[in-house]
Amino acid sequence: MFTDAKGCWVRVVMKEGKKRQIRETAARIGLFAKRIVRKRIGTLELGNLDKGKWRYLTEKEIKNLRKGLA
């Protein structure tokens, strides 16, 4: 957990789940999840990818995804 000029941020790592699961869990411990930001999906780092945008995967990313399927 950390704070900045925009407020308090909590880092959550989930192996599977939905955004509403984060909101519900936060509410159970008395927190309000105003904004949820997805940074990564599996081994894929999203970086500065804008909402609704896409990009080609690198060879390394494809290799890592295939490794995870084996």
Backbone as a ProteinNet text record, in pm:
[ID]
protein_1_A
[PRIMARY]
MFTDAKGCWVRVVMKEGKKRQIRETAARIGLFAKRIVRKRIGTLELGNLDKGKWRYLTEKEIKNLRKGLA
[TERTIARY]
84.7	0	89.6	50.5	124.1	29.2	70.8	-11.1	66.4	-8.9	49	-54	-33.8	-124.5	-266.4	-280.7	-412.8	-485.6	-417.1	-482.2	-399.7	-468.3	-404.8	-417.5	-308.9	-306.8	-273.4	-340.9	-315.5	-283	-174.5	-135.8	-194.9	-267.6	-331	-281.8	-238.3	-196	-293.3	-355.1	-451.1	-408.6	-424	-393.9	-512.1	-633.3	-752.8	-860.6	-956	-1063.1	-1115.3	-1205.5	-1269.9	-1248.4	-1265.1	-1250.8	-1347.7	-1469.4	-1566.6	-1520.7	-1439.3	-1387.5	-1296.4	-1219.6	-1133.3	-1218.5	-1320.5	-1409.9	-1481.1	-1531.9	-1603.4	-1510.5	-1389.2	-1292.6	-1254.4	-1232.1	-1198.9	-1312.3	-1435.7	-1551.3	-1560.3	-1526.7	-1533.2	-1437.1	-1327	-1230.8	-1240.7	-1351.2	-1378	-1312.4	-1268.2	-1206.7	-1300.3	-1288.7	-1365.2	-1268.3	-1291.3	-1204.9	-1258.5	-1200.7	-1244.8	-1195.5	-1076.4	-1016.2	-934.1	-947.4	-868.1	-788.9	-658.5	-570.7	-504.8	-527.5	-464	-326.1	-223.3	-86	-29.9	-85.4	-28.2	-138	-127	-212.3	-117.6	-111.9	-15.8	125.4	200.1	337.5	345.5	231.9	230.8	218.1	321.9	320	245.6	145.1	66.2	134.4	221.1	293.1	198.3	219.5	137	28.8	-16.3	-119	-250.8	-303.5	-427.4	-547.7	-652	-776.7	-830.5	-864.3	-919.7	-816.6	-689.7	-583.1	-519	-442.7	-374.3	-235.5	-155.3	-21.5	17	113.7	165.8	250.7	247.8	331.9	473.2	570.2	709	731.5	838.9	873	890.5	952.4	973.8	840.7	746.3	614.9	542.1	549.8	487.1	550.3	682.6	754.9	711.4	702.3	661	517.8	429.5	291.1	284.4	360.3	361.9	418.8	519.4	579.5	475.6	390.7	287.4	177.7	162.7	59.9	106.4	237.3	292	274
-116.4	0	123.2	223.7	349.5	463.9	584.5	701.6	797.1	871.7	978.2	1090.5	1185.7	1299.8	1258.4	1141.9	1096.1	1014.7	973.7	896.6	778.7	679.2	559.1	445.6	375.7	266.3	136	30	-103.3	-194	-267.6	-360.1	-496.8	-551.9	-682.4	-772	-892.1	-990.1	-1106.7	-1137.5	-1247.6	-1346.7	-1473.6	-1575.7	-1594.7	-1573.3	-1572.2	-1495.5	-1444.9	-1370.1	-1260.6	-1183.9	-1075.9	-944.1	-834.9	-703.8	-688.4	-737.9	-721.5	-793.2	-897.8	-969.9	-878.4	-796.5	-701.1	-598.5	-546.1	-447.8	-506.8	-629.6	-694.5	-720.8	-766.3	-792.9	-663.3	-558	-427.7	-380.8	-394.6	-351.5	-429.1	-556.8	-639	-590.6	-528.8	-479.8	-328.2	-270.8	-129.4	-33	-81.1	5.9	22.7	134.8	159.8	159.3	70.8	62.2	158.7	276.7	379.2	347.3	293	264.9	137.6	52.7	-69.9	-64	-83.3	-75.6	-210.8	-270.7	-398.6	-370	-429.1	-406.1	-523.4	-641.8	-762.1	-867.4	-948	-1065.3	-1182.9	-1269.2	-1379.6	-1324.9	-1366.2	-1317.6	-1194.1	-1149	-1035.4	-903.6	-822.6	-689	-596.5	-525	-438.7	-305.2	-262.1	-136.6	-19.8	61.5	180.4	156.3	33.2	-0.4	66	150.7	222.3	128.8	169.2	93.8	69.4	-54.9	-89.9	-107	-89.1	-101.8	-239.6	-272.5	-401.2	-380.6	-484.4	-482.4	-625.4	-639.5	-772	-821.8	-951.7	-1011.7	-1027.8	-1016	-1040.9	-1192	-1233	-1376.1	-1433	-1355.9	-1400.7	-1421.2	-1330.1	-1343.6	-1468.4	-1493.4	-1613	-1738.1	-1738.1	-1852.7	-1877.6	-1771	-1784	-1834.4	-1788.4	-1836.1	-1984.8	-2025.4	-2167.7	-2253.6	-2200.4	-2271.9	-2295.3	-2196.6	-2206.2	-2305.6	-2337.4	-2432.7	-2576.8	-2595.8	-2732.5	-2802.3
0	0	0	-79.1	-78.4	-112.4	-82.8	-112.9	-202.6	-282.4	-363.3	-370.7	-460.3	-470.2	-509	-572.7	-617.1	-511.3	-406.4	-300.8	-255	-204.5	-150.7	-251.6	-275.4	-372.1	-300.9	-341.4	-287.6	-405.1	-395.8	-502.3	-471.6	-568.2	-553.5	-665.8	-632.1	-731.7	-724.3	-839.5	-844.8	-951.5	-923.9	-1024.3	-1117.5	-1066.8	-1149.8	-1075.5	-1147.3	-1083.6	-1173.6	-1120.2	-1193.6	-1120.2	-1192	-1128.3	-1012.2	-1027.3	-918	-792.1	-807.8	-691.8	-609.6	-675.2	-605.1	-531.1	-598.2	-535.2	-413.7	-427.9	-317.3	-199.2	-227.5	-120.7	-50.2	-126.4	-67.2	23.6	-22.6	57.1	188.5	184.6	306.2	414.5	372.9	472.7	491	440.5	463.7	367.1	252.1	151.9	32.9	-37.3	-158.6	-276.2	-371.9	-490.3	-595.8	-600.4	-695.4	-836.5	-845.4	-975.9	-966.6	-1068.2	-1075.5	-1205.4	-1196.5	-1312.7	-1332.7	-1449.9	-1480.8	-1540.5	-1482.3	-1527.2	-1606.9	-1580.4	-1641.1	-1653.8	-1756.9	-1772.5	-1789.6	-1689.5	-1693.6	-1697.9	-1797.9	-1812.9	-1902.7	-1955.7	-2047.7	-1972.3	-1980.8	-1920.9	-2017.2	-1968.6	-2055.5	-2083.2	-1994.5	-2016	-2033	-2135.1	-2159	-2263.5	-2276.7	-2374.4	-2334.9	-2423	-2393.9	-2395.9	-2326.3	-2319.5	-2460.9	-2491.6	-2622	-2732.4	-2701.9	-2802.2	-2795.1	-2896.6	-2901.8	-2959.9	-2948.5	-3008.5	-3042.8	-3130.7	-3162.5	-3046.5	-3023.4	-2920.2	-2973.1	-2883.6	-2921.8	-2926.7	-2990.3	-2996	-2855.8	-2768	-2630.2	-2558.1	-2577.9	-2514.6	-2564.6	-2693.8	-2751.3	-2692.6	-2683.1	-2626.8	-2481.7	-2402	-2262	-2249.4	-2337	-2334.8	-2368.3	-2467.8	-2505.6	-2393.5	-2325.2	-2212.7	-2102.3	-2081.3	-1979.2	-2012.9	-2140.7	-2183.5	-2175.1	-2170.5	-2171.4	-2038.6
[MASK]
++++++++++++++++++++++++++++++++++++++++++++++++++++++++++++++++++++++

